[in-house]
mmCIF file of C-alpha atoms in Angstrom:
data_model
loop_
_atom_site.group_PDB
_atom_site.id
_atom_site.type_symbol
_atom_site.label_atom_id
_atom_site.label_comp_id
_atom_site.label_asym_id
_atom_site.label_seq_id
_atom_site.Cartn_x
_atom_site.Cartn_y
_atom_site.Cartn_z
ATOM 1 C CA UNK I 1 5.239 139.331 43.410
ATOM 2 C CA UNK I 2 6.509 141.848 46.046
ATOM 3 C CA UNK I 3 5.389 145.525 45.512
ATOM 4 C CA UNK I 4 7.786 147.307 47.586
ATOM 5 C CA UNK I 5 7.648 151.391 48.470
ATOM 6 C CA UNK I 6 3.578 150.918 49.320
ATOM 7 C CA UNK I 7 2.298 152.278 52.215
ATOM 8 C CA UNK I 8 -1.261 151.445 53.801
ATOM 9 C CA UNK I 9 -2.565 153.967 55.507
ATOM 10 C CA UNK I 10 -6.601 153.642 57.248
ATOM 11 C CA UNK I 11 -8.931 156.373 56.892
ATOM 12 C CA UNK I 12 -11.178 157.568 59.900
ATOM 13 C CA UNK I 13 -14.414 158.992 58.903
ATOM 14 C CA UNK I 14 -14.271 162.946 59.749
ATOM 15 C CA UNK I 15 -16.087 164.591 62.590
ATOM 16 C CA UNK I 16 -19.270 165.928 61.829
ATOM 17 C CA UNK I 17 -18.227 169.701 62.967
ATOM 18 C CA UNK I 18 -22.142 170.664 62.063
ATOM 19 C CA UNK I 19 -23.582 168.545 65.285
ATOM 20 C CA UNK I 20 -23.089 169.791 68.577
ATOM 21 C CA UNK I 21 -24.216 168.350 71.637
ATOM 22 C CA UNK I 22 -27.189 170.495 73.244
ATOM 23 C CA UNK I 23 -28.924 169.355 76.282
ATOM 24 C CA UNK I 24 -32.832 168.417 75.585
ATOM 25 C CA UNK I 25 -35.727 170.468 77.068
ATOM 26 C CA UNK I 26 -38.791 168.720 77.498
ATOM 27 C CA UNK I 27 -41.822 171.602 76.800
ATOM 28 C CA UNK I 28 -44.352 172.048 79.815
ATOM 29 C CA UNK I 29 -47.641 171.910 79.329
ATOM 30 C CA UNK I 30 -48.464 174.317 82.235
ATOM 31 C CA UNK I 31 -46.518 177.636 83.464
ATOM 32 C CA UNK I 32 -43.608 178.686 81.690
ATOM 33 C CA UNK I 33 -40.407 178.424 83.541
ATOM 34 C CA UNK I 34 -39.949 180.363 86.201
ATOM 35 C CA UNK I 35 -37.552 182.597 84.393
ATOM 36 C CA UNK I 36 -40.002 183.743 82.179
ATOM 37 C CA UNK I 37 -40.655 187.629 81.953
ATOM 38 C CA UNK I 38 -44.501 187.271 81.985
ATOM 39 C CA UNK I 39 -44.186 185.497 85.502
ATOM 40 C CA UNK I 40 -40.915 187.598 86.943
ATOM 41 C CA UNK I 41 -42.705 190.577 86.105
ATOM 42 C CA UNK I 42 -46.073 189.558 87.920
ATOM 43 C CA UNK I 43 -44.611 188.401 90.914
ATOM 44 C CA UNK I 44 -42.465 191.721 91.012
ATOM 45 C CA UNK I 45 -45.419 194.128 90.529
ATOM 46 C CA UNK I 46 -47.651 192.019 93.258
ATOM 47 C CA UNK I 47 -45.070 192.632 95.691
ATOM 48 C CA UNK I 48 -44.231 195.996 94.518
ATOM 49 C CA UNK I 49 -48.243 196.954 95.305
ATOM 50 C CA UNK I 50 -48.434 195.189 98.368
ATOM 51 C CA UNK I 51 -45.586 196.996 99.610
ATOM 52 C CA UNK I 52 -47.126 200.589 98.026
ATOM 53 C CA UNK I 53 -49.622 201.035 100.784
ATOM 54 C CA UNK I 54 -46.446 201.264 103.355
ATOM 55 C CA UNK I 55 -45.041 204.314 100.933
ATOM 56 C CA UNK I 56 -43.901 207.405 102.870
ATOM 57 C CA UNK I 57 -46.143 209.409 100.246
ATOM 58 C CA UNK I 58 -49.179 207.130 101.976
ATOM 59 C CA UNK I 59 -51.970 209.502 102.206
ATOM 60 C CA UNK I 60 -51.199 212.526 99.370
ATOM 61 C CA UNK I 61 -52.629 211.991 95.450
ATOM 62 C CA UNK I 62 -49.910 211.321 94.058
ATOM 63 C CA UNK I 63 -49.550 208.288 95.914
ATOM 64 C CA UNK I 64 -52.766 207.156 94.906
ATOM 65 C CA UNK I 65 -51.435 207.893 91.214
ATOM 66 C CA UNK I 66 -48.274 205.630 91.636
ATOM 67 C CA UNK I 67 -51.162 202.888 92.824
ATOM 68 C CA UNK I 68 -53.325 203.189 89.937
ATOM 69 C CA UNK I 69 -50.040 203.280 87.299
ATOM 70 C CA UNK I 70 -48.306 200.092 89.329
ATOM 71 C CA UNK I 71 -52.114 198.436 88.931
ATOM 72 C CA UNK I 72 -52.352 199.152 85.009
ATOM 73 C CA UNK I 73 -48.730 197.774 84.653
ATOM 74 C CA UNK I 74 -50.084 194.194 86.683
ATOM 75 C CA UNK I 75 -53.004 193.749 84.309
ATOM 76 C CA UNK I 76 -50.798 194.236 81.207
ATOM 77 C CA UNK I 77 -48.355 191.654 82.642
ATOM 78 C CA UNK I 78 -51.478 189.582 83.038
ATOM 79 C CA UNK I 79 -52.900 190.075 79.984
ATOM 80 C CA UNK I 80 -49.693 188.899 78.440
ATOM 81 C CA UNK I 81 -49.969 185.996 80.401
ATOM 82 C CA UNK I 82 -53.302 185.309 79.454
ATOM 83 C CA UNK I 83 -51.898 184.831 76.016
ATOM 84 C CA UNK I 84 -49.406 182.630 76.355
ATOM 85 C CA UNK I 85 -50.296 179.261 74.804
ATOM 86 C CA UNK I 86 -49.173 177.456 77.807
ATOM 87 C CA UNK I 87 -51.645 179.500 79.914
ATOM 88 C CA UNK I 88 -54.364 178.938 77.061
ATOM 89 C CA UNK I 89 -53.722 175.362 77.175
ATOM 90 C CA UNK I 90 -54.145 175.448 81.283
ATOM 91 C CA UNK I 91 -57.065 177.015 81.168
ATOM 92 C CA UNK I 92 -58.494 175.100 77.931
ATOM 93 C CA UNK I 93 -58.638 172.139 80.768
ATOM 94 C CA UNK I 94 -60.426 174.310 83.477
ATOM 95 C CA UNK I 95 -63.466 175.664 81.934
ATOM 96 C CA UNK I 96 -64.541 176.963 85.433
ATOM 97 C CA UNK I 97 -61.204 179.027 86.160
ATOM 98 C CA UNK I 98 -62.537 181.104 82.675
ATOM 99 C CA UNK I 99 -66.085 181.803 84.440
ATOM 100 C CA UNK I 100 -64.648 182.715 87.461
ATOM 101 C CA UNK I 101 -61.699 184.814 86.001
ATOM 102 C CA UNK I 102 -64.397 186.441 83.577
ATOM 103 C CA UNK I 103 -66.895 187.403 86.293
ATOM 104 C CA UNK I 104 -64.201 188.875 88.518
ATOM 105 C CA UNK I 105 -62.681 190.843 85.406
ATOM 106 C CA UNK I 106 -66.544 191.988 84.571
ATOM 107 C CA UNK I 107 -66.349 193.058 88.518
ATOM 108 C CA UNK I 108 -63.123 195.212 87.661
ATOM 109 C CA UNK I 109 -64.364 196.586 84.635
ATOM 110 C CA UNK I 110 -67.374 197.740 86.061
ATOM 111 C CA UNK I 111 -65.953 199.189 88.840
ATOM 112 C CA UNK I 112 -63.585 201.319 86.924
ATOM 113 C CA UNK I 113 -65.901 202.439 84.158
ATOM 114 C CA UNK I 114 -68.439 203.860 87.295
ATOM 115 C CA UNK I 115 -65.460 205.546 89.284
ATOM 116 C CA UNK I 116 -64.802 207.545 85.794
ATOM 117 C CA UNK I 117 -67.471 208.938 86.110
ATOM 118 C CA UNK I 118 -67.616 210.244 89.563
ATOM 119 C CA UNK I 119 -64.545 211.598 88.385
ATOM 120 C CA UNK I 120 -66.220 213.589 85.965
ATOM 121 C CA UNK I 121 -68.793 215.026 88.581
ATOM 122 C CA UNK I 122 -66.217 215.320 90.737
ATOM 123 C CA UNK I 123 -64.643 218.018 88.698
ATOM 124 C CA UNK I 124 -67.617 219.605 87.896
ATOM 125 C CA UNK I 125 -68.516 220.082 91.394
ATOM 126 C CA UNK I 126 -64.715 221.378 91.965
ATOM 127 C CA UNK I 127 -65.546 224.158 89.241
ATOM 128 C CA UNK I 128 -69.320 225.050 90.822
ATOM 129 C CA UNK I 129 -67.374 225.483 94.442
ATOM 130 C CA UNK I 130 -64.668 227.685 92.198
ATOM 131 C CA UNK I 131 -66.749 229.877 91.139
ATOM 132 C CA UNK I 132 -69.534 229.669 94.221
ATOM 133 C CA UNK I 133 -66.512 231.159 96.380
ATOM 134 C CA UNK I 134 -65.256 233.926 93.541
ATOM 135 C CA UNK I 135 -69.276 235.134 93.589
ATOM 136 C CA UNK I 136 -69.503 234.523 96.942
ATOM 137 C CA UNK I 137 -72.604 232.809 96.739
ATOM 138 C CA UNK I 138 -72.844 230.534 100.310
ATOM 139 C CA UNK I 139 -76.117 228.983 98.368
ATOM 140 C CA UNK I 140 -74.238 227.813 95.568
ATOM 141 C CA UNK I 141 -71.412 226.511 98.189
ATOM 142 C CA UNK I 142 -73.941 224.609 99.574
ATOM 143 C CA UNK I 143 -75.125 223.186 97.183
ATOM 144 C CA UNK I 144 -71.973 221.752 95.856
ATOM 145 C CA UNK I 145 -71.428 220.414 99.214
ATOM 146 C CA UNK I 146 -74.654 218.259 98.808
ATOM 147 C CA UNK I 147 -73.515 217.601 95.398
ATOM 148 C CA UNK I 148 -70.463 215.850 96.982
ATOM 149 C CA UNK I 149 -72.400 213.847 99.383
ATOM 150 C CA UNK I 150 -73.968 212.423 96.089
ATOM 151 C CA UNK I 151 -70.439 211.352 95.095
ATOM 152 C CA UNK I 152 -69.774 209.843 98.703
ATOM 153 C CA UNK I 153 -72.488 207.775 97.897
ATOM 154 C CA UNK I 154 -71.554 206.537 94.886
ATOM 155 C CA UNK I 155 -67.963 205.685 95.790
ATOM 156 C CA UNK I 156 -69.445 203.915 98.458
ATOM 157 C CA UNK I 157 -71.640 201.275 96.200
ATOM 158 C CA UNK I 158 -68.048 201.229 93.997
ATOM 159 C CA UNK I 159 -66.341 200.026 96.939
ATOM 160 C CA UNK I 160 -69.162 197.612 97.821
ATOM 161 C CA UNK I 161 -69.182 196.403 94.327
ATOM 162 C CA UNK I 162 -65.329 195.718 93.670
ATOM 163 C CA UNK I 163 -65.073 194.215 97.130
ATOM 164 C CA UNK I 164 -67.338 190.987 95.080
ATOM 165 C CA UNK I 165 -64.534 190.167 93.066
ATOM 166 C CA UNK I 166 -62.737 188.534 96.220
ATOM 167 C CA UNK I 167 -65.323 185.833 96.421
ATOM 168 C CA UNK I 168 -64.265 184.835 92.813
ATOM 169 C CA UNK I 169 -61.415 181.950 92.912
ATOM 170 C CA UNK I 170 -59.556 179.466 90.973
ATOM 171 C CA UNK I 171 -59.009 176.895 93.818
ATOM 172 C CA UNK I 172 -56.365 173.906 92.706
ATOM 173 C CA UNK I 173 -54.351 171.501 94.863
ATOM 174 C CA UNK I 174 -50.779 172.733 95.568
ATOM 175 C CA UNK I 175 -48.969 169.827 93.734
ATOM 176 C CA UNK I 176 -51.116 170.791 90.464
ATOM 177 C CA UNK I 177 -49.434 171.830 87.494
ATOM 178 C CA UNK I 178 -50.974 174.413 86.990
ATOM 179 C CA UNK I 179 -50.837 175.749 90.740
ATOM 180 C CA UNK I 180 -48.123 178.483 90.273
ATOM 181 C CA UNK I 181 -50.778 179.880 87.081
ATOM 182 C CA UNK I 182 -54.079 179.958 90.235
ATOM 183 C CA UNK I 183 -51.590 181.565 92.874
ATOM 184 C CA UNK I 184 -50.898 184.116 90.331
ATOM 185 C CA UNK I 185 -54.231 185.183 89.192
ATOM 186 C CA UNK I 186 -55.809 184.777 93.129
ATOM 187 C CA UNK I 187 -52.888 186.994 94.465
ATOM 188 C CA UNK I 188 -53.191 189.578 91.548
ATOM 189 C CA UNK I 189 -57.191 190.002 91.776
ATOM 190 C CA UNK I 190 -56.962 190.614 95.389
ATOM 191 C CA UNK I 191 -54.230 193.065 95.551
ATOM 192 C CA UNK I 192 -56.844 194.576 92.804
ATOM 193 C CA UNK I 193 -59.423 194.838 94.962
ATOM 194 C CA UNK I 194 -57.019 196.201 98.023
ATOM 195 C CA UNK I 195 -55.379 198.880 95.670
ATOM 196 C CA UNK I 196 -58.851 199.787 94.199
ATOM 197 C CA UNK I 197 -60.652 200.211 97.720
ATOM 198 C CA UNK I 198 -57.835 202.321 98.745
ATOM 199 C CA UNK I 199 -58.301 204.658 95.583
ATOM 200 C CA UNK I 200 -61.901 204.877 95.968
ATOM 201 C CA UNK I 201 -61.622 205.484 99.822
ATOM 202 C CA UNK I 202 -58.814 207.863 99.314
ATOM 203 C CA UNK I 203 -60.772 210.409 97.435
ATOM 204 C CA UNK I 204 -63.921 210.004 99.756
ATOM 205 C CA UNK I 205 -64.857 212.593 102.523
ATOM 206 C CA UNK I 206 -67.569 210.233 104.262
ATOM 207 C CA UNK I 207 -66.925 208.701 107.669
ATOM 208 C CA UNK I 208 -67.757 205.333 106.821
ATOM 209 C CA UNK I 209 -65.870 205.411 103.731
ATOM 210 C CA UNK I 210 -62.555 206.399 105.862
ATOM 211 C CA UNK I 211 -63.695 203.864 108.248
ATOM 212 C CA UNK I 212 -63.593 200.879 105.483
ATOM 213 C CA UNK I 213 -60.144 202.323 104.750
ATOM 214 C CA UNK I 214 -58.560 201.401 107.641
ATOM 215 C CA UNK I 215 -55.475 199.679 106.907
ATOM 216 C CA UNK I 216 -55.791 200.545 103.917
ATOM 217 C CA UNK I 217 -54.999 204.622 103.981
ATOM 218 C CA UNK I 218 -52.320 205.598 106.457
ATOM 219 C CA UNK I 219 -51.868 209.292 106.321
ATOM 220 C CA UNK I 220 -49.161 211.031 107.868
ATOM 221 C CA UNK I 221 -50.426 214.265 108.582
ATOM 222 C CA UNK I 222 -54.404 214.811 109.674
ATOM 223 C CA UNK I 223 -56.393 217.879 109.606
ATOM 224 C CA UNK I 224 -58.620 218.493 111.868
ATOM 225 C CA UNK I 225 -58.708 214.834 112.829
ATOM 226 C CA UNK I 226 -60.411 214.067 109.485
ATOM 227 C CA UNK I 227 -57.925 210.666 107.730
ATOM 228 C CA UNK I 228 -57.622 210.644 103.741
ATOM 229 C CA UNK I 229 -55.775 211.871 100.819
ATOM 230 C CA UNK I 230 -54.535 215.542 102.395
ATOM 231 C CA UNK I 231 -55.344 217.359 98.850
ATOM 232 C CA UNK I 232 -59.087 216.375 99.181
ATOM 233 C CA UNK I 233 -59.168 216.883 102.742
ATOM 234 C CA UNK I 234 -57.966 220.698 102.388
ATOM 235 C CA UNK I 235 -60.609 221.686 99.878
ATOM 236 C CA UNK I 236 -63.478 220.157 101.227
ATOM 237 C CA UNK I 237 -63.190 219.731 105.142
ATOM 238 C CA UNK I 238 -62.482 222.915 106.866
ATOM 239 C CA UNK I 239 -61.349 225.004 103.861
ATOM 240 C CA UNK I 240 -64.664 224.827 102.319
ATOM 241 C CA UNK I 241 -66.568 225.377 105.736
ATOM 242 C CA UNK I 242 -64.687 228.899 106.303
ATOM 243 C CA UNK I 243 -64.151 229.980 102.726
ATOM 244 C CA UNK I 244 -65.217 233.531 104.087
ATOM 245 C CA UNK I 245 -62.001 233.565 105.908
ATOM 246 C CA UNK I 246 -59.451 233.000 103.422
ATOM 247 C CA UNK I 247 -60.948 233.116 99.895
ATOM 248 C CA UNK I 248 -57.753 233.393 98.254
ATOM 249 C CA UNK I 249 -56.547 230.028 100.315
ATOM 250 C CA UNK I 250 -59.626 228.406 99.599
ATOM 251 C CA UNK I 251 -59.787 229.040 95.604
ATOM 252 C CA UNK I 252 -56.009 227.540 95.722
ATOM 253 C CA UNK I 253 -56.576 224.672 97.408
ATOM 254 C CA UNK I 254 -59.498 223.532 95.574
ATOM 255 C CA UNK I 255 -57.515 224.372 92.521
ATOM 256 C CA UNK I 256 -54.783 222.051 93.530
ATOM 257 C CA UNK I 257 -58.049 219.618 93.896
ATOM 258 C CA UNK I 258 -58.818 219.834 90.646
ATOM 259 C CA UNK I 259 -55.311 218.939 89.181
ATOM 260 C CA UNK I 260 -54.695 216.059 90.968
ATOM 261 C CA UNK I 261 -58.212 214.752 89.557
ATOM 262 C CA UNK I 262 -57.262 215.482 86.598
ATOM 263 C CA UNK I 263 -54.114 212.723 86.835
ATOM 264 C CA UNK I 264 -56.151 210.099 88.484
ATOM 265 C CA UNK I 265 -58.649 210.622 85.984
ATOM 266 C CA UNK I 266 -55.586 209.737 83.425
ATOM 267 C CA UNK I 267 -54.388 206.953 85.308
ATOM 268 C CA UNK I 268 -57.508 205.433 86.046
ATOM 269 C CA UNK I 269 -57.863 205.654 82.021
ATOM 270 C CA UNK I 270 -55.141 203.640 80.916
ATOM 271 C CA UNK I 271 -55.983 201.078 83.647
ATOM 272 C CA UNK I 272 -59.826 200.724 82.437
ATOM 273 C CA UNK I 273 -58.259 200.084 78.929
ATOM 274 C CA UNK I 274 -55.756 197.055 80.342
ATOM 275 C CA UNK I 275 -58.615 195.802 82.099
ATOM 276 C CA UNK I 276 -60.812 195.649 79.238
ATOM 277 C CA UNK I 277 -57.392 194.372 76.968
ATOM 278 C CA UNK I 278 -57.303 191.367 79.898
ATOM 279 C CA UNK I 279 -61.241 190.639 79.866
ATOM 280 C CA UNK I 280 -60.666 190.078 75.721
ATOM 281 C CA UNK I 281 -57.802 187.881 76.473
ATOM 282 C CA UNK I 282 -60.496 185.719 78.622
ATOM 283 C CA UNK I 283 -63.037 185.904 76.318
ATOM 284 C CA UNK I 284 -60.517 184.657 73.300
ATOM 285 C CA UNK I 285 -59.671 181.741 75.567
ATOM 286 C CA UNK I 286 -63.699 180.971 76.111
ATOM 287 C CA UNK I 287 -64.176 181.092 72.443
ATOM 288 C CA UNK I 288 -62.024 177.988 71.852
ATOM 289 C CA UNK I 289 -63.431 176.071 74.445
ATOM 290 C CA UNK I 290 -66.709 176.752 72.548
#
């Protein structure tokens, strides 16, 4: 029997429309890419501090301000990438990188929470020579003067202090992994300790203190052939020595002093707290190695 008017027809399974083709990625168990923010961001802010010390401003406070912001913006980029779980699990596997990375943030720490308070007796021995000059009292004057040599001192051992934390390393062989994570954290400690000299140095009227500096502070203009940050220099080199002369002139400059403490005493604030913020990072890591 012949069933005419039938037509076959073949039926081709329908594309899937919900599958796409995407290209694999295969998860490293090191660094992030390159790409990231957390390591774009560090390598931008260690080359935007090495380059800071060649700043036209080189020499005034406010440079030194810039410094200490730039620094607090490098240790919150490194605290971020201290939480990465790519950087945990790096540093899971090299127990010693945590000591070393913990002693040299201990170093930092340290450092900042003693410069804080020379900062503190640094204004109060602004104030004394304030009101030493409006009484006139050239006993008093003096006397703040030797309480400044006290503060020389003291920014002195800072400087010696800090200056440890370059002897802490994370040394790794160049086809590791995890090299690009070492280079990171051994080229942001030591532009810590450059930056942080050049603070400490910067606000420091002793001649070996300027003398440690060099290289470090390159002022533009000098008084009196004296080298540091020019708002120090004019209210306690020669302004101080002939207050009789000028009173008015020396009461303004030392006022100008005392502002420009008060911002590095700020800035020097918020980068204590992102050190501390990175040291806790650390420590979290340590506690699951434990």
């Amino acid at each position: 029997m012949v069933v005419s008017g039938f037509r076959r027809s073949i039926s081709l399974p329908k594309p899937n429309i919900t599958t796409t083709t995407r290209p694999y990625h295969v998860r490293s168990s090191s660094l992030p890419c390159r790409s990231h923010p957390s390591i774009s961001q560090l390598k931008d802010q260690i080359h935007t501090l090495k380059s800071w010390q060649a700043d036209p401003d080189c020499g005034s406070s406010a440079w030194l301000c810039a410094g200490l912001t730039q620094l607090k913006r490098l240790h919150d980029s490194l605290d971020d990438l201290f939480q990465l779980p790519q950087s945990h699990h790096s540093l899971r596997r090299r127990s010693h990188w945590v000591d070393n990375l913990l002693e040299t943030s201990l170093l930092f720490v340290d450092a900042y929470g003693s410069f804080r308070s020379v900062l503190v007796d640094l204004k109060e021995a602004q104030l004394a020579a304030q009101v030493a000059i409006r009484r006139r009292d050239g006993s008093k004057i003096s006397s703040c003067v030797k309480s400044r040599k006290k503060i020389e001192r003291d920014l002195a051992r800072i400087v010696t202090d800090i200056r440890n934390a370059r002897r802490c390393c994370v040394p790794v062989a160049a086809a590791d992994p995890d090299a690009e994570l070492a280079w990171l954290v051994r080229e942001a400690n030591a532009v810590t300790v450059s930056v942080s000299v050049a603070v400490f140095c910067g606000i420091s009227l002793s001649s070996s203190s300027k003398a440690s500096c060099i290289g470090l502070i390159r002022k533009r203009n000098k008084m009196d052939g004296d080298d540091g940050i020019c708002e120090f220099q004019d209210a306690w080199g020669e302004n101080l020595r002939r207050w009789k002369d000028d009173e008015k002139m020396a009461l303004r400059r030392l006022k100008v002093c005392e502002e420009w403490i008060v911002e590095i005493e700020k800035e020097s604030e918020r980068l204590f707290k992102s050190l501390i913020n990175a040291r806790v990072s650390l420590l979290n890591v340590l506690t699951q190695l434990t």
